[in-house]
mmCIF file of C-alpha atoms in Angstrom:
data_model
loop_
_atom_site.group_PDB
_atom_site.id
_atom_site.type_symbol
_atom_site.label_atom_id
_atom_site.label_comp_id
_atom_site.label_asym_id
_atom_site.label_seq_id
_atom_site.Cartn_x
_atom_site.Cartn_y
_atom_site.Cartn_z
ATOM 1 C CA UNK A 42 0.000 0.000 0.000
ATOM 2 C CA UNK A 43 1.420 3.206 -0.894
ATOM 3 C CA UNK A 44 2.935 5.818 1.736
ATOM 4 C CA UNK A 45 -0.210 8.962 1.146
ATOM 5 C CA UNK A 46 1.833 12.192 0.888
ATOM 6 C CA UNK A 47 0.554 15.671 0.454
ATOM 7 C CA UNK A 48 3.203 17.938 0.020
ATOM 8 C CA UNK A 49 5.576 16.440 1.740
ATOM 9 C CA UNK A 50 3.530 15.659 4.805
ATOM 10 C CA UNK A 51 2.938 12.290 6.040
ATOM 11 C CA UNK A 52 -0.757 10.553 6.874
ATOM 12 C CA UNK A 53 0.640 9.947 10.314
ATOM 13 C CA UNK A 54 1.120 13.800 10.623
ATOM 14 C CA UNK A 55 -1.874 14.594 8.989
ATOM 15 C CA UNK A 56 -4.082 13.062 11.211
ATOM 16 C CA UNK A 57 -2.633 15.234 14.576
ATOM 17 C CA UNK A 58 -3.217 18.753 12.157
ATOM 18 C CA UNK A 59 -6.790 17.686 11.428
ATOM 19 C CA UNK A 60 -9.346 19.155 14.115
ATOM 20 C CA UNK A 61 -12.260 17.309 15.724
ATOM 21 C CA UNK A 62 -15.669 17.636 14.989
ATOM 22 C CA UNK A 63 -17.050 20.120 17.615
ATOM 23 C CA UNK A 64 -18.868 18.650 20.485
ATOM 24 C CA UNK A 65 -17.047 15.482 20.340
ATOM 25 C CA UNK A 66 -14.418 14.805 22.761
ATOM 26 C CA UNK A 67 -12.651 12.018 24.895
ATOM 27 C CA UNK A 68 -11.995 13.945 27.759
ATOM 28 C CA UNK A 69 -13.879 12.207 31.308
ATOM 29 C CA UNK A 70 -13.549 15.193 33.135
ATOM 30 C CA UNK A 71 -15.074 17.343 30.390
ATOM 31 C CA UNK A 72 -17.853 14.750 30.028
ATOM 32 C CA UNK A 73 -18.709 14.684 34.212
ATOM 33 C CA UNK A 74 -17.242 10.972 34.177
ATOM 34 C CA UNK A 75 -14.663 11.451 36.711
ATOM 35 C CA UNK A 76 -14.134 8.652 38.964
ATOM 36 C CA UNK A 77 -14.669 10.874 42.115
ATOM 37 C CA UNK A 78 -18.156 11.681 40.726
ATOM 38 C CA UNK A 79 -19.269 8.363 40.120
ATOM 39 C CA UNK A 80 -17.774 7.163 43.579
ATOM 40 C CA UNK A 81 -20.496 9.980 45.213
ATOM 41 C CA UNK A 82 -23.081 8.961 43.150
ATOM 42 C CA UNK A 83 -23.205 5.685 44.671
ATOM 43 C CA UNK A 84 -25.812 5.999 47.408
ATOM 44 C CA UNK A 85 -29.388 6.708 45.704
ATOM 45 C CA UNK A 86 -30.796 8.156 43.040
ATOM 46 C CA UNK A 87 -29.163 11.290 42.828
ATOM 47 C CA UNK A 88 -27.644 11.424 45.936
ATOM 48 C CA UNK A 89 -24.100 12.768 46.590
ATOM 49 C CA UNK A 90 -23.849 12.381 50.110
ATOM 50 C CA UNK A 91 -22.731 8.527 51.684
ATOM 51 C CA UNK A 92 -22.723 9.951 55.269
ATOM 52 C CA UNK A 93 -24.844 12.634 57.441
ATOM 53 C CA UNK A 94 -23.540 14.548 60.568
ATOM 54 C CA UNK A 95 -25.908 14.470 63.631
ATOM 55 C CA UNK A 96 -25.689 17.547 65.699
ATOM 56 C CA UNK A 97 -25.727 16.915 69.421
ATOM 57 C CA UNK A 98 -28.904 17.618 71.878
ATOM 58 C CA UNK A 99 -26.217 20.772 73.309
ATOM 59 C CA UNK A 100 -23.179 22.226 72.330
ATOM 60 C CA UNK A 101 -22.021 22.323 75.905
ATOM 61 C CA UNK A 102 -19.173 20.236 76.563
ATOM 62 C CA UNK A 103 -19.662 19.641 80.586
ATOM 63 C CA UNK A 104 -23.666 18.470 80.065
ATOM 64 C CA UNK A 105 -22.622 15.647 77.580
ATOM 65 C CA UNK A 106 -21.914 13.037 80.114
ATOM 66 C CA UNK A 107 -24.781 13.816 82.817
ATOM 67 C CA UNK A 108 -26.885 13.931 79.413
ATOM 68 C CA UNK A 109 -25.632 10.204 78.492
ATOM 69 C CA UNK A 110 -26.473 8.867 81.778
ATOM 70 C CA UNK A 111 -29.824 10.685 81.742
ATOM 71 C CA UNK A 112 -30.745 9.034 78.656
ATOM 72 C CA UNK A 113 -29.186 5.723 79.489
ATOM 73 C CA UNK A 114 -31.583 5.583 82.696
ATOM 74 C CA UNK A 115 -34.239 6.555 80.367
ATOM 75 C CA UNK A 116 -34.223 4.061 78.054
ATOM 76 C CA UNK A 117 -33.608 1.379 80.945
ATOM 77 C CA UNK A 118 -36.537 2.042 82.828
ATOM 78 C CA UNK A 119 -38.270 2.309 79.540
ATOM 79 C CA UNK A 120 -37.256 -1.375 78.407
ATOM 80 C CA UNK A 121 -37.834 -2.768 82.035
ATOM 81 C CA UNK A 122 -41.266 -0.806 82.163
ATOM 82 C CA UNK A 123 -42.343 -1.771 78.704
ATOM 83 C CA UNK A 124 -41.242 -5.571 79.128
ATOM 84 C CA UNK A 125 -42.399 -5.754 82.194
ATOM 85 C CA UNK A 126 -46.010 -4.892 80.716
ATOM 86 C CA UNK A 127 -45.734 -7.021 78.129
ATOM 87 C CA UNK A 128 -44.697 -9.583 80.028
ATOM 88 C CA UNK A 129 -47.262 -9.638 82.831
ATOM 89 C CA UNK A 130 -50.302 -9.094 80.392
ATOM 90 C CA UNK A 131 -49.353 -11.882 78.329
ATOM 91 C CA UNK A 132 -48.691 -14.192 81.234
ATOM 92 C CA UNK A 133 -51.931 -13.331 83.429
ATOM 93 C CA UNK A 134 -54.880 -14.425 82.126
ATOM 94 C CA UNK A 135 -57.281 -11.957 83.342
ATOM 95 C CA UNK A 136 -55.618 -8.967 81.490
ATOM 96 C CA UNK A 137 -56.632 -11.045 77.853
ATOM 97 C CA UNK A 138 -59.267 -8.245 76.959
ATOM 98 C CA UNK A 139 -59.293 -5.614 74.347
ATOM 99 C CA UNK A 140 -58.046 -2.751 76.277
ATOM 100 C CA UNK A 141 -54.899 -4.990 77.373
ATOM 101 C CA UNK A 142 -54.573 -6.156 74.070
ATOM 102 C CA UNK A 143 -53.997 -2.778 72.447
ATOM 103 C CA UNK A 144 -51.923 -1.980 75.499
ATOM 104 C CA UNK A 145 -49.579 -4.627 75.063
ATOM 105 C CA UNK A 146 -49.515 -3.271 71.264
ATOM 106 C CA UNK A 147 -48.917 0.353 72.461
ATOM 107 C CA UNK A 148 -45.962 -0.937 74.699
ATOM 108 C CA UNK A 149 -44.493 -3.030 71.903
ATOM 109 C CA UNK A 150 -44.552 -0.044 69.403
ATOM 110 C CA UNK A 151 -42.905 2.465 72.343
ATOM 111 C CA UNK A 152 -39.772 0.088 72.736
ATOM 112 C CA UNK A 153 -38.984 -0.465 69.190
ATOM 113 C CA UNK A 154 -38.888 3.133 68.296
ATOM 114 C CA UNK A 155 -37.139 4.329 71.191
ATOM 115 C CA UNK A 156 -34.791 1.723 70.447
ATOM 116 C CA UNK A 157 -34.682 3.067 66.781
ATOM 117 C CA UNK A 158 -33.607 6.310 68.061
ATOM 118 C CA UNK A 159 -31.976 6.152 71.570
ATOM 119 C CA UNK A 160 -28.967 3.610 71.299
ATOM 120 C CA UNK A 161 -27.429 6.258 68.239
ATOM 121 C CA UNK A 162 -27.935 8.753 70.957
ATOM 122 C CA UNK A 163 -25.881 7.481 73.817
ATOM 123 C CA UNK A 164 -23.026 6.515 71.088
ATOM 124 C CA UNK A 165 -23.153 10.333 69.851
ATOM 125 C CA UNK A 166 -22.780 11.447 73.372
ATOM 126 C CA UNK A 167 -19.843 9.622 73.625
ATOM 127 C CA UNK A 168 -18.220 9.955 69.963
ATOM 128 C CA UNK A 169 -16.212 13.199 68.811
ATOM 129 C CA UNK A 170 -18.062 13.023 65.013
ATOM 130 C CA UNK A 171 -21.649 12.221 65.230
ATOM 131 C CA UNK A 172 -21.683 10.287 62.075
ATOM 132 C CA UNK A 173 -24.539 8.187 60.614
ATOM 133 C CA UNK A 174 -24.345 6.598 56.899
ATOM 134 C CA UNK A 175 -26.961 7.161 53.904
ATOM 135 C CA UNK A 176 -28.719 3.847 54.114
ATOM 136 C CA UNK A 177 -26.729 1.824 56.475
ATOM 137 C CA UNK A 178 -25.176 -1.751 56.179
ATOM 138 C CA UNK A 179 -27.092 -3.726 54.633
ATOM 139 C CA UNK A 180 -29.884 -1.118 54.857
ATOM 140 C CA UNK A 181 -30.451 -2.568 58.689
ATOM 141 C CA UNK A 182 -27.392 -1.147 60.654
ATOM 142 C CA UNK A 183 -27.324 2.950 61.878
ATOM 143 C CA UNK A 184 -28.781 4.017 58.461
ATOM 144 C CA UNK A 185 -30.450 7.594 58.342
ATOM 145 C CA UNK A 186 -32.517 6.334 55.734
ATOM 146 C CA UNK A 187 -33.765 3.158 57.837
ATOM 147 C CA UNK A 188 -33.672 5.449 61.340
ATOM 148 C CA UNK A 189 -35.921 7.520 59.449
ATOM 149 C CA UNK A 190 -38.382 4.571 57.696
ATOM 150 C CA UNK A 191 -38.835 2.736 61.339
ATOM 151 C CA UNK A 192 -38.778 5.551 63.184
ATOM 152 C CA UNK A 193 -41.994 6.764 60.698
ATOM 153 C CA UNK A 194 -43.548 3.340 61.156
ATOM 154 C CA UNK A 195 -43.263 3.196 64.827
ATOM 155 C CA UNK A 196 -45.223 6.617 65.323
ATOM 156 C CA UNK A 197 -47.808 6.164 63.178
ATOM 157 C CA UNK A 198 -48.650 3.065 64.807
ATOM 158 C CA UNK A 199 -48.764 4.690 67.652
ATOM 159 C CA UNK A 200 -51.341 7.129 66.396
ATOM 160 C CA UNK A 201 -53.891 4.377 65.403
ATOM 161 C CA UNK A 202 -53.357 2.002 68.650
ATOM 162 C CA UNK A 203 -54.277 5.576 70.631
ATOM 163 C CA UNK A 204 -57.096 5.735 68.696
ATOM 164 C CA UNK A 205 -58.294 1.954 68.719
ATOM 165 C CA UNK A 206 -58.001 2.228 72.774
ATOM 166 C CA UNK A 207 -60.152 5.401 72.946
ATOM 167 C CA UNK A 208 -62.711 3.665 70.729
ATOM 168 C CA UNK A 209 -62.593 0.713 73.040
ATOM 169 C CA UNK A 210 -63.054 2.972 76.133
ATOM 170 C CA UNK A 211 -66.183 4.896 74.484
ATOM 171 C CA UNK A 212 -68.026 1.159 73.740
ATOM 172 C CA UNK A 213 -66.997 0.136 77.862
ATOM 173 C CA UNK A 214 -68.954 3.134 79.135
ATOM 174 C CA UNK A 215 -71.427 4.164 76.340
ATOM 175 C CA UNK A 216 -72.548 0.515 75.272
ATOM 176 C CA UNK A 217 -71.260 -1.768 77.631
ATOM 177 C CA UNK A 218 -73.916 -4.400 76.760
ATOM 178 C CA UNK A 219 -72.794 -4.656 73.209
ATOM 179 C CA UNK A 220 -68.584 -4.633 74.588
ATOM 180 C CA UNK A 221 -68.167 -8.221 73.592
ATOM 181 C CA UNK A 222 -69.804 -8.504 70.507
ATOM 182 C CA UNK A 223 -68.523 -4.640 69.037
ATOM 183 C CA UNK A 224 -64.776 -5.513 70.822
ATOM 184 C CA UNK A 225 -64.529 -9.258 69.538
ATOM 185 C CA UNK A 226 -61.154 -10.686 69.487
ATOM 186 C CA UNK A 227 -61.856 -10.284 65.238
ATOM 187 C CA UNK A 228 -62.248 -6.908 65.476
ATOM 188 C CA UNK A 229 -59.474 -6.230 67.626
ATOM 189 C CA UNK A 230 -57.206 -7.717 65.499
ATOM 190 C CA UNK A 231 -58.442 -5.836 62.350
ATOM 191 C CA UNK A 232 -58.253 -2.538 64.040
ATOM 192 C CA UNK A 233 -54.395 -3.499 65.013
ATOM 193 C CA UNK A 234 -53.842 -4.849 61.383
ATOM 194 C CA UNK A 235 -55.512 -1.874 60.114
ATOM 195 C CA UNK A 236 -53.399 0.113 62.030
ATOM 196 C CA UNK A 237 -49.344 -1.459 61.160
ATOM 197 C CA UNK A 238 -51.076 -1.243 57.615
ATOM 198 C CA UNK A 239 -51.481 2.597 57.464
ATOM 199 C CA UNK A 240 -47.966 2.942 59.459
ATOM 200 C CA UNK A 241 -46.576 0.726 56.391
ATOM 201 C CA UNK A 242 -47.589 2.584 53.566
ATOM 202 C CA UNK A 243 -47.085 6.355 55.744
ATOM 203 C CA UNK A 244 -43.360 5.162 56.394
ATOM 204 C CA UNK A 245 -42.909 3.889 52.652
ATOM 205 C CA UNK A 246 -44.535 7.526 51.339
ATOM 206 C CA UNK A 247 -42.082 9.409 53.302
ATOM 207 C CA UNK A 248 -39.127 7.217 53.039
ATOM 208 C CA UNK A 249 -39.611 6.881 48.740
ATOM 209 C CA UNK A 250 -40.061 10.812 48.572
ATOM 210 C CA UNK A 251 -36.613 11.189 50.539
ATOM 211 C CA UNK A 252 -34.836 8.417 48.217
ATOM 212 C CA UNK A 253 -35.254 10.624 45.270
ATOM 213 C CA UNK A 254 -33.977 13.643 47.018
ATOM 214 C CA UNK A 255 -30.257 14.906 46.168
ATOM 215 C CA UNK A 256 -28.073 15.859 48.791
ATOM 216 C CA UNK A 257 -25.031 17.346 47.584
ATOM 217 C CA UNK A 258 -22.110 19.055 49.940
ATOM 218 C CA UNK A 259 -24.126 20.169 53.109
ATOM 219 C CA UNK A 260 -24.332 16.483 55.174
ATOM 220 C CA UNK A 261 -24.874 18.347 58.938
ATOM 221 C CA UNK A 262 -28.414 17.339 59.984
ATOM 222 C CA UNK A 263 -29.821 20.079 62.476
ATOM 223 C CA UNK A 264 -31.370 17.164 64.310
ATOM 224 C CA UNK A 265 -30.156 14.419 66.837
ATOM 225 C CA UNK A 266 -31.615 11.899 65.064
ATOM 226 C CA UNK A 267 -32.199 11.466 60.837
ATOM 227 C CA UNK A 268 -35.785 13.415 60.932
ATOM 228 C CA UNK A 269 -38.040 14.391 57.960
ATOM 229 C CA UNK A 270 -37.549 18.376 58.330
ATOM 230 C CA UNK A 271 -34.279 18.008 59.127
ATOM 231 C CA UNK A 272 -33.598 16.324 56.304
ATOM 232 C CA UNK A 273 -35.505 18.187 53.884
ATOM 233 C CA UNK A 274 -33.589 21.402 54.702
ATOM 234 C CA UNK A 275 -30.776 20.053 53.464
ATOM 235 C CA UNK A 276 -31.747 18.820 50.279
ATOM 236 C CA UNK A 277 -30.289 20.790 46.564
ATOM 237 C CA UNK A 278 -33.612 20.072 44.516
ATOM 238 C CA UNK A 279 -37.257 21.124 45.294
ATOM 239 C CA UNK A 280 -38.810 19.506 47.947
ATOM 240 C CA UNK A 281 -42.190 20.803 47.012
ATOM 241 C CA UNK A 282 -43.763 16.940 46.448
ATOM 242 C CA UNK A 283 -41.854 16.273 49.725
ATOM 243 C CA UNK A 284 -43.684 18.868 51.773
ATOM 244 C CA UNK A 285 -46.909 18.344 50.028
ATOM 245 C CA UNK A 286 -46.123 14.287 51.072
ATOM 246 C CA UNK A 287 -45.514 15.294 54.759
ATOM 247 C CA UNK A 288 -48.729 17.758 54.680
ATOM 248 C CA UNK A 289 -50.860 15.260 53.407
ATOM 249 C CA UNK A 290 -49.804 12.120 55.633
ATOM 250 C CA UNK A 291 -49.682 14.511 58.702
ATOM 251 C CA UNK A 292 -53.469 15.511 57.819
ATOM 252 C CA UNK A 293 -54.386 12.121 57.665
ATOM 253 C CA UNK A 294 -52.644 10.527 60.346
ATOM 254 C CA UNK A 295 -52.550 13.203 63.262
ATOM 255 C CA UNK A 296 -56.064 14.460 62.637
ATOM 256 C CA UNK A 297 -58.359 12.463 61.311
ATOM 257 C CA UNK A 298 -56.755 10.125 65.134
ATOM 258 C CA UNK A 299 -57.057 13.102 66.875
ATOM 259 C CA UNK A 300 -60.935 13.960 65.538
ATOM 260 C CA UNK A 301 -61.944 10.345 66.065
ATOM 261 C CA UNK A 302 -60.379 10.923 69.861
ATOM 262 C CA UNK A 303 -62.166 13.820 70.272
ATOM 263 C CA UNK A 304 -65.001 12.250 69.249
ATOM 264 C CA UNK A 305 -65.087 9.414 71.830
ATOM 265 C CA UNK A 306 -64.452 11.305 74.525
ATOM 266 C CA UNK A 307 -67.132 14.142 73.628
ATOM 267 C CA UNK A 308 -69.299 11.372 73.941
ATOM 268 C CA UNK A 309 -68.096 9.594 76.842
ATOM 269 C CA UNK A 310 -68.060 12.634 78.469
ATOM 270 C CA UNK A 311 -71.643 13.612 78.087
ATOM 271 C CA UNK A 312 -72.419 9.683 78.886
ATOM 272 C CA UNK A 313 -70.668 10.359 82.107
ATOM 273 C CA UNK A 314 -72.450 13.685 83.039
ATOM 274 C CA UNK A 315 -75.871 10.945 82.611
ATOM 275 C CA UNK A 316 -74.314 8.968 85.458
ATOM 276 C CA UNK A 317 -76.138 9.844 88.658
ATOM 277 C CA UNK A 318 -73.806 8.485 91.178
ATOM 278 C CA UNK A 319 -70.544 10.250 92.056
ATOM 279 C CA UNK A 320 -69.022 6.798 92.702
ATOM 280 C CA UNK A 321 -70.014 5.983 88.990
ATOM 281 C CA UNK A 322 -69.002 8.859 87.560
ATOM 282 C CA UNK A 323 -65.730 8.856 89.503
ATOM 283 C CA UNK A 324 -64.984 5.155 88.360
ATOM 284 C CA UNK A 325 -65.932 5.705 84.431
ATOM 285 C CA UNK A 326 -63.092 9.052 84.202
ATOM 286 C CA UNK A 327 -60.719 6.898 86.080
ATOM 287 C CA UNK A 328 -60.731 4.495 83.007
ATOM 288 C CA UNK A 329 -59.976 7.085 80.976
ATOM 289 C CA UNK A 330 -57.852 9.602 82.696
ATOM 290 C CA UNK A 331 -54.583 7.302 81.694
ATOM 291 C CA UNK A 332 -55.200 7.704 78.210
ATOM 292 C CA UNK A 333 -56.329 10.969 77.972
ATOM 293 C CA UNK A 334 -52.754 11.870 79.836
ATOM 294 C CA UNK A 335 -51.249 9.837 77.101
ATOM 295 C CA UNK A 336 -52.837 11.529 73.730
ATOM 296 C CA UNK A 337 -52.501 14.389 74.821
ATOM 297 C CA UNK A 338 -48.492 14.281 75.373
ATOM 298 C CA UNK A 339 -48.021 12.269 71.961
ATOM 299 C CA UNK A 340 -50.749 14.353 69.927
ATOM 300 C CA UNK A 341 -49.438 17.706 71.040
ATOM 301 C CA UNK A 342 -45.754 17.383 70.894
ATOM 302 C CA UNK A 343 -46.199 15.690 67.280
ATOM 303 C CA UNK A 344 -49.070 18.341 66.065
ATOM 304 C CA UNK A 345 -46.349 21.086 66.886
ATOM 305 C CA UNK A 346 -43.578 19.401 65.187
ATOM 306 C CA UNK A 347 -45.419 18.490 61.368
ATOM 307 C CA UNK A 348 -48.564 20.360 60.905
ATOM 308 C CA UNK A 349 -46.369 23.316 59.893
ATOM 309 C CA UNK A 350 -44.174 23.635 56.663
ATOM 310 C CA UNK A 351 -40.581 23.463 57.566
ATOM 311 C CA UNK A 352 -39.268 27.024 57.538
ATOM 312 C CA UNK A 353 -41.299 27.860 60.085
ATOM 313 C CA UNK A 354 -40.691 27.805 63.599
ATOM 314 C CA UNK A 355 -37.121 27.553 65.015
ATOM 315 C CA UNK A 356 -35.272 24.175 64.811
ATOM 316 C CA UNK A 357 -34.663 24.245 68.528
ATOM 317 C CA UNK A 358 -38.081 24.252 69.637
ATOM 318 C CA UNK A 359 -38.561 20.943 66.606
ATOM 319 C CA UNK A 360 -35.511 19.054 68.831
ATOM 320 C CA UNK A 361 -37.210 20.274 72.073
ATOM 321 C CA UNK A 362 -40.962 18.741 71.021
ATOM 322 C CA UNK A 363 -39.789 15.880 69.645
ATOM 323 C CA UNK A 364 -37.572 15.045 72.980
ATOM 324 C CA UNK A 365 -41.247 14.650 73.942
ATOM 325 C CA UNK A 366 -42.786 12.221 71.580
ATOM 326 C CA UNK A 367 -39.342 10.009 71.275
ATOM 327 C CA UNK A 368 -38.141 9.468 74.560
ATOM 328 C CA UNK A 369 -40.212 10.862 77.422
ATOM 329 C CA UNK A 370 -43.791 9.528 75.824
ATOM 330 C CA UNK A 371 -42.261 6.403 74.905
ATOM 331 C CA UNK A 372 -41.111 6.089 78.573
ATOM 332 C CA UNK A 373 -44.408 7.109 80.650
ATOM 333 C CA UNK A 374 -47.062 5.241 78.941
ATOM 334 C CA UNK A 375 -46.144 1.702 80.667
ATOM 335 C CA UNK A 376 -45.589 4.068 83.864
ATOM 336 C CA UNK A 377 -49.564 5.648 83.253
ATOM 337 C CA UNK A 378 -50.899 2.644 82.861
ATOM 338 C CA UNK A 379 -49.430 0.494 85.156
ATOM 339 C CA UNK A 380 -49.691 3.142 88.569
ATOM 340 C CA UNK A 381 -53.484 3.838 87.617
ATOM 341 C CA UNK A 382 -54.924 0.766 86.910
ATOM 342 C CA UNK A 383 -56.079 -1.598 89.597
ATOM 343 C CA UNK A 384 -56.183 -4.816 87.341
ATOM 344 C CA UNK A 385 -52.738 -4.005 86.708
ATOM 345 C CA UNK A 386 -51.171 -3.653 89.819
ATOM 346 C CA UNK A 387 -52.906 -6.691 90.897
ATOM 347 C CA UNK A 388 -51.616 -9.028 88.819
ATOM 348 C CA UNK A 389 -48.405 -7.349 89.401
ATOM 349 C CA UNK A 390 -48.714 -8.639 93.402
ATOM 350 C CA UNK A 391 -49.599 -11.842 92.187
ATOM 351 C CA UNK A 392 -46.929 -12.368 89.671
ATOM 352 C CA UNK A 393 -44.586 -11.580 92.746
ATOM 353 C CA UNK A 394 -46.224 -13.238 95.054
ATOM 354 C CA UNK A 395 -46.415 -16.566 92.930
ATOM 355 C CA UNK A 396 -42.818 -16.561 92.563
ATOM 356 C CA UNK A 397 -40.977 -18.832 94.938
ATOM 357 C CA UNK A 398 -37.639 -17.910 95.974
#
C-alpha cells in the first residue's frame, strides 16, 4: 500500500493537524465521568452524600456526660417498664381483653422506636463526630434512611393504637352491653392490622419521597436523630412533592386520630355527666384519665412538630418537642398505665407473690 503524501507531509502527521468535529471529545472530566463523581453517586438516586452529621442535643461540653447517663436511665426504665407490661399481660390471664390487648400493642410499638432512636444517641454522646451513613449496612445497621423509615412506622402506629383504645373505652362506658360482641377478638385484630397497615404505607410515602432527594455538599443534619424536616432542609432540589407528602400524611394521620379521639371522649363525656352516682361517675373518668394523659403528650408534641411547613418555627423548639414524643412519651405510657390501673397492679402482686424464691 502506498505511503499517502501531500506535500511532503505524512498521513501519520496529517491526522494530529486535522481538528475534531465540535462537540465530540474524549476527555472524562469534560464529560462529568470522573471517577470521584461516580464514587459519590453511589448511594441513591441522585444522591451525593454517603454519610450525614448528627448535631448533638447541646453544644455544651460539661452536660454531655450527665446527658448520656440521663438518657441511658431513660431508656432502661423504659425497656424494664415496657417488658415488664408485656410480660405480665401476656402471662396473666385476666388482662386477655381488648383494652390490654392494644396496650400490650402500644408498649411493643414504644420500645422499638425508642430503640430506633436512643442507642445512636448514647453513642453520639460519647463519639467526637456524630456520624450516621446514607442507608446503612445492609440497609439494617445505623442508616439515616432506615432510622428515618422505622422511626416513621413506629409513630404512626402509635397514632392508630391511641385511637383503637379510645374507641374501646367509648363502647366500655357508652354501650357496655354490646362490649363483647362490638370488641370481639376479630375486630381487635383488624383494628391493630388496620393500624401497622397505614404505618406501612405512611413510612414507605415518606421514606420513597426522601430516596429521590439529592443531597449534595451540606451532610450536617440540624437534628439528633435522621428526621423528615431536618432532612428536607438540606436537600439541593425542590422539595415541594416532599412537603406536600408530609402535609398530606400529617393531615391524615394526626387528625383524622385526633378527631376520632375527640369524638369518643365528647361522647363519653356527656355519657358520664348521665351517670347519677358520684361513685359511677368517679370510676368511668378513672378508666380514661390514663389515656387521655397519654394523647394528649403524643398528639401535642407531634401536632407542633409536622402540621407546619418546615421554615417555620425555630429548629430548637422541633428538637425540644420531639424530645417529647421520642423518649419521654415512649417512657411514661407503661408508667400511666401500670400506677393507675387496679387490674394491673394486681396481677403485678400476684406475679410476685407466685414466685418462689
Amino acid at each position: 500500500m502506498h505511503s499517502l503524501r501531500i506535500k511532503g507531509i505524512k498521513a501519520s502527521e496529517l491526522e494530529v493537524a486535522v481538528p475534531r468535529p465540535e462537540g465530540k471529545t474524549n476527555d472524562k472530566k469534560a464529560l462529568g465521568f470522573s471517577g470521584d463523581r461516580k464514587k459519590r453517586m453511589a448511594p441513591g438516586k441522585g444522591s451525593f452524600v454517603t454519610k450525614f452529621i448528627l448535631l448533638e442535643l447541646t453544644n455544651q461540653r460539661d452536660l454531655q456526660l450527665p446527658l448520656f447517663f440521663l438518657f441511658l436511665g431513660k431508656y432502661m426504665l423504659t425497656v424494664l417498664a415496657s417488658l415488664g407490661l408485656i410480660i405480665l399481660i401476656a402471662l396473666n390471664s385476666q388482662l386477655h381483653t381488648p383494652m390490654y390487648f392494644f396496650l400490650f400493642n402500644l408498649s411493643f410499638i414504644g420500645l422499638c422506636y425508642s430503640s430506633v432512636l436512643t442507642p445512636k444517641i448514647l453513642i453520639n454522646f460519647t463519639s467526637k463526630k456524630n456520624i450516621i451513613s446514607y442507608l446503612g449496612i445492609l440497609f439494617l445497621i445505623w442508616g439515616c434512611m432506615t432510622q428515618l423509615y422505622f422511626f416513621c412506622f413506629f409513630v404512626i402506629s402509635e397514632c392508630y393504637v391511641l385511637t383503637s383504645m379510645a374507641y374501646d373505652r367509648y363502647v366500655a362506658i357508652c354501650n357496655p352491653l354490646l362490649y363483647n360482641i362490638a370488641m370481639s377478638p376479630k375486630v381487635c385484630s383488624s383494628l391493630m392490622l388496620a393500624s401497622y397497615l397505614m404505618a406501612f404505607s405512611g413510612a414507605m410515602a415518606h421514606t420513597g419521597c426522601m430516596l429521590r432527594l439529592t443531597f449534595c455538599d451540606a451532610n450536617t443534619i440540624n437534628h439528633y436523630f435522621c428526621d423528615i424536616h431536618p432532612l428536607l432542609q438540606l436537600s439541593c432540589t425542590s422539595t415541594f412533592i416532599n412537603e406536600l407528602v408530609v402535609f398530606f400524611m400529617a393531615g391524615i394521620n394526626i387528625i383524622v386520630p385526633s378527631i376520632a379521639i375527640f369524638v369518643s371522649y365528647g361522647l363519653i363525656f356527656c355519657n358520664i355527666f348521665h351517670i347519677i352516682s358520684k361513685e359511677g361517675r368517679s370510676k368511668a373518668l378513672s378508666t380514661c384519665s390514663s389515656h387521655i394523659i397519654a394523647v394528649s403528650l403524643f398528639f401535642g408534641s407531634m401536632s407542633f412538630m409536622y402540621l407546619k411547613p418546615s421554615s417555620a418555627g425555630s429548629v430548637d423548639d422541633r428538637r425540644i418537642s420531639s424530645v417529647f414524643y421520642t423518649n419521654v412519651v415512649s417512657m411514661m405510657n407503661p408508667l400511666i398505665y401500670s400506677f393507675r390501673n387496679k387490674d394491673v397492679k394486681t396481677a403485678l402482686r400476684k406475679s410476685i407473690s407466685g414466685i418462689q424464691f
